[in-house]
Amino acid sequence: MKNLKFLLVVLFIAISCEKKTENKEVKKQSIELANKEQIADSYKSNVINESFKNNFIPDSLILNGKAINFQEKLNFGELKYNTSTFYIGNNIASDEILDLDEDGVSRQNGEYHPTHIAKVALKAINDFKLSNSKRSLKIFEDQLKWTLDNFHEKENYGFWSFSFDAPLYKLEKGWVSVFSQGLMLNVLLEAYKLEPDPIYLEKIEKALKAYLVPIENGGFYREWDPGEAWYEEYSTENPSRVLNGTIYGLEGVYNVYQEFEIPLAKEILEAGVKTIAHHIADYNAAYTSRYSLADWKNELSQEHYHEGHVIQLLWLYEVTKDPIFKKYAKVFYENDRHDFMKRTIYKTSPKMDTIIASYCIDCDKFGTDNLLNEIWAYGNFWSSHKKADLVIKFDEKKIDFSGLTLYHVSEESTQVDFTIYQYNALQKKWDYVQQFGVQNLKDNVSGYNKTGKYETFIRHYKIFEPINSQKIKITFEADNDHIIAIRNINFIYNRDKEFEHVMEKVNERFNFRF
């Protein structure tokens, strides 16, 4: 009897221990599941906006003067291997210093940014094609998985959305962008070229149809003038009309059309290109280009965006052969300051060779080297509180000058009168060209920029008199009451030879095939 009781006690303890172990295991599994769900929530952190939740199925839609059947299935046909992605993420860091999460997905400032992820994917797949690097292929595949997992689909269309706010454009998380949409189309195309899985075509079709979803329905499509299609990088309530974003978005559509000759892709592309051509002159700011045409936001292009506009307009010229794009690519190129894309295949000679000042308040800290620095938006400048000359030397004789731009530190600096002279090499003297009495000056364009705490007051002046010289002198009538202080200087003159080099490189890149 005692032995029986002992056996029962042992059995009870064993069962209790087993249950405790089981409970611990269940609890452990619950914690692991919760952690996985938390990781998944972070990994798939895109939150779609409220207006997207209602499926948009229009009865009819007119694009570029033609009726579009939104519900008709697209016929992809056979892949033609006709394209290479033109924009390949050259501004993306090398893969060794990417911020990759445990799933290999690249983050930007700790966020899952669709545009950034697409650029990383495109750079990786191009690196793989060039080097057959398994690491590059793995990076592409990891970004591709994120691309598929984070595609927000409806019955006929889908987007990649942003899981964080864009305060500069007053957008809350869940906004969508044609910029990321176009890049992601390219990612899916590259995936289909690697492995012709129908799932990629399903996503491409829905991503393509998303170009027709209006902003009020959660998309990025809006009319500009009646009948004109515009695809917004920032899906703001009031038009923002960011130039580079809509062109990036169209490249993905162009590649889809080139590969499959889908009529819908052609209509989306042609409608967007037509609108850009009609309004491209509005982006010319005389001394640079405009980043956007938001009437509620003064946005002149920063240097890298401005230079990017030149390349994008030449890409549009390659696509369409419309001379309007070549014309404004050249205008924007000649507007560019000093060096043009000096770390790329498009680089050309600097606009100015040297600048020498007859006087400066502090030549060590605030000398003329600052005037040749493209990072003009920050604290560096040259200054003088008495009459001073700046002598600008070019690498060779220049002709057809049309403008001069000064980037002033203060509003007061813009009130200093100045005179331009050109050097007469035959007679070895300075010849008068033009005087700028700013109090009476009418032919100038004003601009303003603020980067952090640094303000820049920009004045662009027209040059009417002919200049044919290798050296120009600017004499500033500064004094203690009228101090001249400028961050940068730019001349606009004929650069046909240099522009031809840029065009040639764009053409080579456009026609390059792996």
Coordinates of C-alpha atoms in Angstrom, one line a residue:
M1 CA 0.0 0.0 0.0
K2 CA 2.8 2.3 0.9
N3 CA 4.5 1.5 -2.4
L4 CA 1.3 2.3 -4.3
K5 CA 1.0 5.7 -2.6
F6 CA 4.7 6.4 -3.4
L7 CA 4.1 5.5 -7.1
L8 CA 1.0 7.8 -7.2
V9 CA 3.0 10.7 -5.7
V10 CA 5.8 10.2 -8.3
L11 CA 3.3 10.0 -11.1
F12 CA 1.6 13.2 -10.0
I13 CA 4.9 15.1 -9.8
A14 CA 5.9 13.8 -13.2
I15 CA 2.6 14.9 -14.8
S16 CA 2.8 18.3 -13.1
C17 CA 6.4 18.8 -14.3
E18 CA 5.3 17.9 -17.8
K19 CA 2.5 20.4 -17.7
K20 CA 4.8 23.1 -16.5
T21 CA 7.2 22.3 -19.2
E22 CA 4.4 22.3 -21.7
N23 CA 3.1 25.6 -20.4
K24 CA 6.6 27.1 -20.6
E25 CA 6.9 25.8 -24.2
V26 CA 3.5 27.3 -25.1
K27 CA 4.5 30.6 -23.4
K28 CA 7.9 30.5 -25.2
Q29 CA 6.1 29.9 -28.5
S30 CA 3.7 32.7 -27.8
I31 CA 6.5 35.1 -27.1
E32 CA 8.4 34.0 -30.2
L33 CA 5.2 34.4 -32.3
A34 CA 4.6 37.8 -30.8
N35 CA 8.2 38.8 -31.6
K36 CA 7.9 37.5 -35.1
E37 CA 4.6 39.5 -35.6
Q38 CA 6.3 42.6 -34.2
I39 CA 9.2 42.1 -36.5
A40 CA 6.8 41.5 -39.4
D41 CA 4.9 44.6 -38.5
S42 CA 8.2 46.6 -38.6
Y43 CA 9.3 44.8 -41.7
K44 CA 6.0 45.4 -43.5
S45 CA 5.6 48.8 -42.0
N46 CA 3.8 50.5 -44.8
V47 CA 0.4 51.9 -43.8
I48 CA -1.9 52.5 -46.7
N49 CA -3.9 55.8 -46.7
E50 CA -7.6 55.8 -45.9
S51 CA -8.8 56.8 -49.4
F52 CA -7.0 53.8 -50.9
K53 CA -9.2 51.5 -48.9
N54 CA -12.1 52.1 -51.3
N55 CA -11.6 50.3 -54.6
F56 CA -11.4 52.7 -57.5
I57 CA -13.1 51.3 -60.6
P58 CA -14.2 54.1 -62.9
D59 CA -17.0 53.7 -65.4
S60 CA -14.8 55.4 -68.0
L61 CA -11.5 57.2 -68.1
I62 CA -10.1 59.4 -70.8
L63 CA -6.3 59.6 -71.1
N64 CA -4.6 61.6 -73.8
G65 CA -7.9 61.9 -75.6
K66 CA -8.6 58.1 -75.6
A67 CA -11.0 56.0 -73.6
I68 CA -9.3 53.6 -71.3
N69 CA -10.9 50.3 -70.2
F70 CA -9.6 50.0 -66.6
Q71 CA -10.9 46.5 -66.1
E72 CA -9.5 44.9 -69.3
K73 CA -6.8 42.4 -68.6
L74 CA -3.4 43.3 -70.2
N75 CA -1.8 41.0 -72.8
F76 CA 1.9 40.9 -72.0
G77 CA 3.0 38.5 -74.8
E78 CA 6.7 37.6 -75.1
L79 CA 9.5 39.5 -73.3
K80 CA 11.7 41.3 -75.8
Y81 CA 14.7 42.0 -73.6
N82 CA 14.7 45.4 -75.2
T83 CA 15.7 47.6 -72.2
S84 CA 18.2 48.3 -69.5
T85 CA 17.2 50.4 -66.6
F86 CA 18.6 53.9 -67.2
Y87 CA 18.5 55.1 -63.6
I88 CA 20.5 52.5 -61.7
G89 CA 20.8 54.0 -58.2
N90 CA 24.3 55.5 -58.6
N91 CA 23.8 57.6 -55.5
I92 CA 23.3 54.4 -53.4
A93 CA 26.1 53.5 -51.0
S94 CA 28.2 50.4 -51.6
D95 CA 26.6 47.2 -50.3
E96 CA 29.2 47.0 -47.5
I97 CA 27.7 50.0 -45.7
L98 CA 24.0 49.6 -46.4
D99 CA 21.8 49.5 -43.4
L100 CA 20.4 46.0 -43.9
D101 CA 17.9 44.5 -41.5
E102 CA 17.9 40.8 -40.5
D103 CA 16.0 40.0 -43.7
G104 CA 18.5 41.8 -45.8
V105 CA 16.2 44.8 -46.6
S106 CA 17.9 48.1 -46.8
R107 CA 16.7 50.9 -44.6
Q108 CA 17.1 54.7 -45.0
N109 CA 17.4 56.6 -41.7
G110 CA 15.9 53.6 -40.0
E111 CA 12.8 53.5 -42.3
Y112 CA 11.6 51.2 -45.0
H113 CA 11.6 53.7 -47.9
P114 CA 10.1 52.3 -51.1
T115 CA 12.1 54.6 -53.4
H116 CA 15.4 53.8 -51.6
I117 CA 14.7 50.0 -51.6
A118 CA 14.0 50.1 -55.3
K119 CA 17.2 51.9 -56.0
V120 CA 19.2 49.4 -53.9
A121 CA 17.6 46.6 -55.8
L122 CA 18.3 48.1 -59.2
K123 CA 21.9 48.9 -58.3
A124 CA 22.4 45.3 -57.0
I125 CA 20.9 43.6 -60.1
N126 CA 23.1 45.8 -62.4
D127 CA 26.1 44.9 -60.3
F128 CA 25.2 41.3 -60.6
K129 CA 24.9 41.5 -64.4
L130 CA 28.4 43.1 -64.6
S131 CA 30.2 41.0 -62.0
N132 CA 28.1 37.8 -61.4
S133 CA 28.4 38.7 -57.7
K134 CA 26.3 36.3 -55.5
R135 CA 26.2 39.0 -52.8
S136 CA 24.7 41.5 -55.3
L137 CA 22.1 38.9 -56.4
K138 CA 21.2 38.2 -52.8
I139 CA 20.7 41.9 -52.1
F140 CA 18.4 42.1 -55.1
E141 CA 16.4 39.1 -54.0
D142 CA 15.9 40.5 -50.5
Q143 CA 14.7 43.8 -51.8
L144 CA 12.5 42.0 -54.3
K145 CA 10.8 40.0 -51.5
W146 CA 10.1 43.3 -49.6
T147 CA 8.7 44.6 -52.9
L148 CA 6.3 41.7 -53.3
D149 CA 5.3 41.6 -49.6
N150 CA 4.6 45.3 -49.4
F151 CA 2.5 45.7 -52.5
H152 CA -0.9 47.0 -51.4
E153 CA -3.3 45.5 -53.9
K154 CA -6.9 46.1 -54.9
E155 CA -8.9 44.3 -57.5
N156 CA -7.4 46.1 -60.4
Y157 CA -4.4 48.1 -59.1
G158 CA -1.8 48.4 -56.4
F159 CA 0.7 50.8 -54.8
W160 CA 3.8 50.8 -52.6
S161 CA 3.0 53.3 -49.8
F162 CA 5.2 55.2 -47.2
S163 CA 4.9 54.3 -43.6
F164 CA 6.1 57.7 -42.3
D165 CA 5.0 61.3 -42.7
A166 CA 6.4 63.8 -45.3
P167 CA 6.1 67.0 -43.3
L168 CA 7.5 69.3 -46.0
Y169 CA 4.6 68.3 -48.1
K170 CA 2.1 68.0 -45.3
L171 CA 1.5 64.3 -46.0
E172 CA 0.7 61.7 -43.3
K173 CA 1.9 58.1 -43.5
G174 CA 0.2 56.1 -46.2
W175 CA 1.0 58.4 -49.1
V176 CA 2.0 57.1 -52.5
S177 CA 4.4 58.3 -55.1
V178 CA 5.0 57.9 -58.8
F179 CA 8.7 58.1 -58.2
S180 CA 8.7 54.8 -56.2
Q181 CA 6.1 53.3 -58.5
G182 CA 8.2 53.7 -61.6
L183 CA 11.4 52.4 -59.9
M184 CA 9.4 49.4 -58.6
L185 CA 8.1 48.6 -62.1
N186 CA 11.7 48.3 -63.1
V187 CA 12.5 46.0 -60.2
L188 CA 9.6 43.7 -61.2
L189 CA 10.8 43.8 -64.8
E190 CA 14.3 42.8 -63.7
A191 CA 12.9 40.0 -61.6
Y192 CA 10.9 38.7 -64.6
K193 CA 14.0 38.7 -66.8
L194 CA 15.7 36.5 -64.2
E195 CA 12.8 34.2 -63.7
P196 CA 9.6 34.5 -65.9
D197 CA 7.2 33.9 -63.0
P198 CA 3.6 35.1 -63.8
I199 CA 3.4 36.7 -60.3
Y200 CA 5.7 39.5 -61.5
L201 CA 3.4 40.2 -64.5
E202 CA 0.3 40.3 -62.2
K203 CA 2.1 42.9 -60.0
I204 CA 3.3 44.9 -63.0
E205 CA -0.3 45.1 -64.4
K206 CA -1.7 46.4 -61.2
A207 CA 1.2 48.8 -60.6
L208 CA 0.7 50.1 -64.2
K209 CA -3.1 50.6 -63.7
A210 CA -2.4 52.5 -60.5
Y211 CA -1.1 55.4 -62.7
L212 CA -4.7 56.1 -63.5
V213 CA -6.0 56.3 -59.9
P214 CA -6.7 60.0 -58.9
I215 CA -5.2 61.6 -55.8
E216 CA -8.7 61.9 -54.3
N217 CA -9.0 58.1 -54.5
G218 CA -5.6 57.5 -52.9
G219 CA -3.4 57.6 -56.1
F220 CA -1.1 60.1 -57.6
Y221 CA -2.8 61.0 -60.9
R222 CA -4.2 64.5 -61.5
E223 CA -5.0 66.7 -64.4
W224 CA -2.9 69.8 -65.0
D225 CA -4.8 71.8 -67.6
P226 CA -8.0 70.1 -68.8
G227 CA -7.1 66.8 -70.5
E228 CA -3.4 66.9 -69.4
A229 CA -2.1 64.0 -67.3
W230 CA 0.3 64.5 -64.4
Y231 CA 1.7 61.9 -62.1
E232 CA 2.7 63.3 -58.7
E233 CA 5.8 62.3 -56.7
Y234 CA 4.0 63.8 -53.6
S235 CA 0.3 63.2 -53.6
T236 CA -0.5 66.5 -52.0
E237 CA -4.0 68.0 -51.9
N238 CA -2.8 71.1 -53.8
P239 CA -0.5 70.4 -56.8
S240 CA 3.2 70.1 -56.1
R241 CA 4.3 69.1 -59.6
V242 CA 7.9 67.8 -58.8
L243 CA 9.7 67.5 -62.1
N244 CA 12.2 64.8 -61.4
G245 CA 9.7 62.5 -59.7
T246 CA 7.3 62.3 -62.6
I247 CA 10.1 61.6 -65.0
Y248 CA 11.4 58.7 -62.8
G249 CA 7.9 57.4 -62.7
L250 CA 7.6 57.4 -66.5
E251 CA 10.8 55.5 -67.0
G252 CA 9.3 52.4 -65.5
V253 CA 6.3 52.7 -67.8
Y254 CA 8.5 53.2 -70.8
N255 CA 10.4 50.0 -70.0
V256 CA 7.2 48.0 -69.6
Y257 CA 6.0 49.3 -73.0
Q258 CA 9.4 48.5 -74.6
E259 CA 9.3 45.0 -73.3
F260 CA 5.7 44.1 -73.9
E261 CA 4.2 46.8 -76.3
I262 CA 1.2 47.1 -74.0
P263 CA -1.1 49.9 -75.3
L264 CA -2.0 51.1 -71.8
A265 CA 1.7 51.7 -71.0
K266 CA 2.0 53.7 -74.2
E267 CA -1.0 55.8 -73.4
I268 CA 0.2 56.5 -69.8
L269 CA 3.7 57.4 -71.2
E270 CA 2.6 59.6 -74.0
A271 CA 0.1 61.5 -71.9
G272 CA 2.7 62.2 -69.2
V273 CA 5.4 63.2 -71.7
K274 CA 3.0 65.6 -73.5
T275 CA 2.2 67.4 -70.3
I276 CA 5.9 67.8 -69.4
A277 CA 6.7 69.1 -72.9
H278 CA 3.9 71.7 -72.6
H279 CA 5.1 73.0 -69.2
I280 CA 8.8 72.5 -69.2
A281 CA 9.5 76.2 -69.8
D282 CA 7.8 76.9 -66.4
Y283 CA 10.7 75.1 -64.7
N284 CA 13.3 77.4 -66.1
A285 CA 14.3 79.9 -63.3
A286 CA 16.8 81.8 -65.5
Y287 CA 19.8 80.8 -63.3
T288 CA 18.8 77.2 -62.3
S289 CA 15.7 75.0 -62.7
R290 CA 12.7 74.6 -60.4
Y291 CA 12.4 71.4 -58.3
S292 CA 8.6 71.8 -58.3
L293 CA 5.9 74.3 -59.3
A294 CA 4.1 74.2 -55.9
D295 CA 2.6 77.7 -55.6
W296 CA 2.6 77.1 -51.8
K297 CA 6.3 76.2 -51.6
N298 CA 9.2 78.1 -53.1
E299 CA 11.4 75.3 -54.4
L300 CA 14.4 76.0 -56.5
S301 CA 16.5 72.9 -57.3
Q302 CA 19.5 72.0 -55.2
E303 CA 22.5 71.4 -57.4
H304 CA 22.2 67.6 -57.7
Y305 CA 18.5 67.8 -58.6
H306 CA 19.2 70.5 -61.1
E307 CA 22.0 68.5 -62.8
G308 CA 19.7 65.5 -62.7
H309 CA 17.1 67.5 -64.7
V310 CA 19.6 67.8 -67.5
I311 CA 20.1 64.1 -67.7
Q312 CA 16.4 63.4 -67.4
L313 CA 15.4 65.8 -70.1
L314 CA 18.0 64.2 -72.4
W315 CA 16.6 60.8 -71.5
L316 CA 13.2 62.1 -72.6
Y317 CA 14.8 63.4 -75.8
E318 CA 16.2 59.9 -76.5
V319 CA 12.7 58.4 -75.9
T320 CA 10.7 60.9 -78.0
K321 CA 13.2 62.9 -80.2
D322 CA 11.1 65.9 -79.3
P323 CA 13.5 68.9 -79.6
I324 CA 11.8 70.7 -76.7
F325 CA 13.6 68.4 -74.3
K326 CA 17.0 68.9 -75.9
K327 CA 16.4 72.6 -75.9
Y328 CA 15.7 72.9 -72.2
A329 CA 18.3 70.3 -71.3
K330 CA 20.9 72.7 -72.8
V331 CA 19.3 75.7 -71.1
F332 CA 19.5 74.0 -67.7
Y333 CA 23.0 72.7 -68.5
E334 CA 24.3 76.2 -69.2
N335 CA 22.5 77.5 -66.1
D336 CA 24.5 75.0 -64.0
R337 CA 27.1 76.2 -61.6
H338 CA 30.8 75.5 -62.0
D339 CA 31.3 71.7 -62.1
F340 CA 28.8 69.4 -63.8
M341 CA 28.5 65.9 -62.3
K342 CA 32.2 65.7 -61.8
R343 CA 32.1 62.1 -60.3
T344 CA 30.1 60.6 -63.2
I345 CA 30.5 59.8 -66.8
Y346 CA 28.7 63.0 -67.7
K347 CA 31.3 65.3 -66.2
T348 CA 32.6 68.3 -68.2
S349 CA 35.2 71.0 -67.6
P350 CA 34.5 73.5 -64.8
K351 CA 32.8 76.7 -65.9
M352 CA 35.5 78.9 -64.3
D353 CA 39.2 78.2 -63.9
T354 CA 40.3 80.6 -61.1
I355 CA 39.0 83.6 -59.2
I356 CA 41.3 86.2 -57.7
A357 CA 40.2 89.0 -55.4
S358 CA 42.0 92.3 -55.0
Y359 CA 40.8 92.4 -51.4
C360 CA 38.9 90.3 -48.9
I361 CA 38.1 90.8 -45.3
D362 CA 39.5 87.4 -44.3
C363 CA 41.2 85.7 -47.2
D364 CA 42.1 82.6 -45.2
K365 CA 38.5 81.8 -44.0
F366 CA 36.5 83.7 -46.5
G367 CA 38.5 83.8 -49.7
T368 CA 37.7 83.3 -53.3
D369 CA 37.9 79.5 -53.2
N370 CA 34.5 79.6 -51.6
L371 CA 33.1 81.1 -54.9
L372 CA 34.1 77.9 -56.8
N373 CA 32.5 75.6 -54.2
E374 CA 29.3 74.1 -55.4
I375 CA 28.1 73.6 -51.9
W376 CA 27.0 77.3 -51.9
A377 CA 24.0 76.9 -49.6
Y378 CA 26.0 76.7 -46.4
G379 CA 28.2 79.1 -44.4
N380 CA 31.2 79.8 -46.8
F381 CA 31.5 83.1 -48.7
W382 CA 33.8 85.9 -49.9
S383 CA 33.4 89.4 -48.6
S384 CA 34.8 92.9 -48.8
H385 CA 34.0 96.2 -47.0
K386 CA 35.8 98.4 -49.6
K387 CA 36.0 98.6 -53.3
A388 CA 37.3 95.3 -54.7
D389 CA 37.8 93.5 -58.0
L390 CA 37.1 89.8 -58.7
V391 CA 39.1 88.5 -61.7
I392 CA 37.6 85.4 -63.2
K393 CA 39.7 83.3 -65.6
F394 CA 38.3 80.7 -67.9
D395 CA 40.1 77.7 -69.4
E396 CA 39.8 79.3 -72.8
K397 CA 38.1 82.2 -74.5
K398 CA 34.3 82.3 -74.0
I399 CA 31.6 83.9 -76.1
D400 CA 27.9 84.5 -76.0
F401 CA 27.5 85.5 -72.4
S402 CA 23.8 86.0 -71.4
G403 CA 23.8 86.2 -67.6
L404 CA 25.5 86.6 -64.3
T405 CA 24.3 85.2 -61.0
L406 CA 25.4 86.3 -57.5
Y407 CA 24.5 84.3 -54.4
H408 CA 24.5 86.9 -51.6
V409 CA 24.8 86.3 -47.8
S410 CA 22.4 89.1 -47.0
E411 CA 19.8 91.3 -48.5
E412 CA 22.1 94.3 -47.9
S413 CA 24.8 92.7 -50.0
T414 CA 22.5 92.7 -53.0
Q415 CA 22.5 96.6 -52.9
V416 CA 26.1 97.0 -53.9
D417 CA 26.7 98.4 -57.4
F418 CA 29.2 96.7 -59.7
T419 CA 30.7 96.9 -63.2
I420 CA 31.8 94.1 -65.6
Y421 CA 35.0 94.4 -67.7
Q422 CA 36.5 92.0 -70.2
Y423 CA 40.2 91.6 -70.8
N424 CA 41.6 92.7 -74.2
A425 CA 44.5 90.3 -74.8
L426 CA 45.7 92.2 -77.9
Q427 CA 45.9 95.6 -76.2
K428 CA 46.5 94.2 -72.7
K429 CA 43.8 96.2 -71.0
W430 CA 40.4 96.0 -69.5
D431 CA 37.5 97.0 -71.7
Y432 CA 34.2 98.2 -70.2
V433 CA 31.2 95.9 -70.8
Q434 CA 28.3 96.8 -68.6
Q435 CA 27.4 98.6 -65.4
F436 CA 24.9 97.3 -62.8
G437 CA 23.4 100.1 -60.7
V438 CA 21.2 98.0 -58.5
Q439 CA 18.9 100.8 -57.4
N440 CA 17.8 101.4 -61.0
L441 CA 18.2 97.8 -62.3
K442 CA 15.1 96.2 -63.9
D443 CA 16.4 93.2 -65.7
N444 CA 17.2 90.9 -62.8
V445 CA 15.6 87.8 -61.3
S446 CA 15.5 87.3 -57.6
G447 CA 15.6 84.0 -55.6
Y448 CA 15.9 82.9 -52.0
N449 CA 17.2 79.8 -50.3
K450 CA 17.6 78.7 -46.7
T451 CA 19.6 75.7 -45.7
G452 CA 19.6 75.3 -41.9
K453 CA 20.4 78.7 -40.5
Y454 CA 22.1 79.9 -43.7
E455 CA 20.1 82.3 -45.9
T456 CA 21.1 83.0 -49.5
F457 CA 19.7 86.0 -51.5
I458 CA 20.1 85.2 -55.2
R459 CA 20.2 87.9 -58.0
H460 CA 20.5 86.9 -61.6
Y461 CA 21.4 89.7 -64.0
K462 CA 21.1 89.8 -67.8
I463 CA 24.3 90.6 -69.8
F464 CA 23.4 92.5 -72.9
E465 CA 26.8 93.5 -74.2
P466 CA 29.0 91.1 -76.2
I467 CA 31.9 89.4 -74.4
N468 CA 34.6 87.5 -76.1
S469 CA 37.4 86.9 -73.7
Q470 CA 39.2 84.5 -71.4
K471 CA 39.1 86.8 -68.4
I472 CA 36.4 88.9 -66.9
K473 CA 36.7 91.4 -64.0
I474 CA 33.8 92.5 -61.7
T475 CA 34.4 95.6 -59.7
F476 CA 32.2 96.0 -56.6
E477 CA 31.6 99.5 -55.2
A478 CA 31.7 98.2 -51.6
D479 CA 32.4 100.3 -48.5
N480 CA 31.7 100.1 -44.7
D481 CA 28.1 100.9 -45.3
H482 CA 27.7 98.6 -48.3
I483 CA 29.5 95.3 -47.7
I484 CA 29.6 92.8 -50.5
A485 CA 29.4 89.2 -49.2
I486 CA 28.6 86.4 -51.7
R487 CA 28.6 82.6 -51.4
N488 CA 29.0 81.8 -55.1
I489 CA 29.2 83.3 -58.6
N490 CA 28.0 81.9 -61.9
F491 CA 28.2 83.0 -65.5
I492 CA 25.9 81.7 -68.2
Y493 CA 27.6 81.4 -71.6
N494 CA 27.6 79.3 -74.7
R495 CA 28.7 75.7 -73.9
D496 CA 27.8 73.8 -77.1
K497 CA 31.0 71.7 -77.1
E498 CA 30.5 70.5 -73.4
F499 CA 26.8 69.9 -73.9
E500 CA 27.6 67.6 -76.9
H501 CA 29.7 65.5 -74.6
V502 CA 26.8 65.1 -72.1
M503 CA 24.4 64.2 -74.9
E504 CA 26.9 61.6 -76.2
K505 CA 27.2 59.9 -72.8
V506 CA 23.4 59.9 -72.3
N507 CA 23.0 58.3 -75.7
E508 CA 25.6 55.6 -74.8
R509 CA 23.9 54.9 -71.5
F510 CA 20.4 54.9 -73.1
N511 CA 21.5 52.3 -75.7
F512 CA 23.6 50.2 -73.3
R513 CA 22.4 46.6 -72.9
F514 CA 23.7 44.0 -70.5

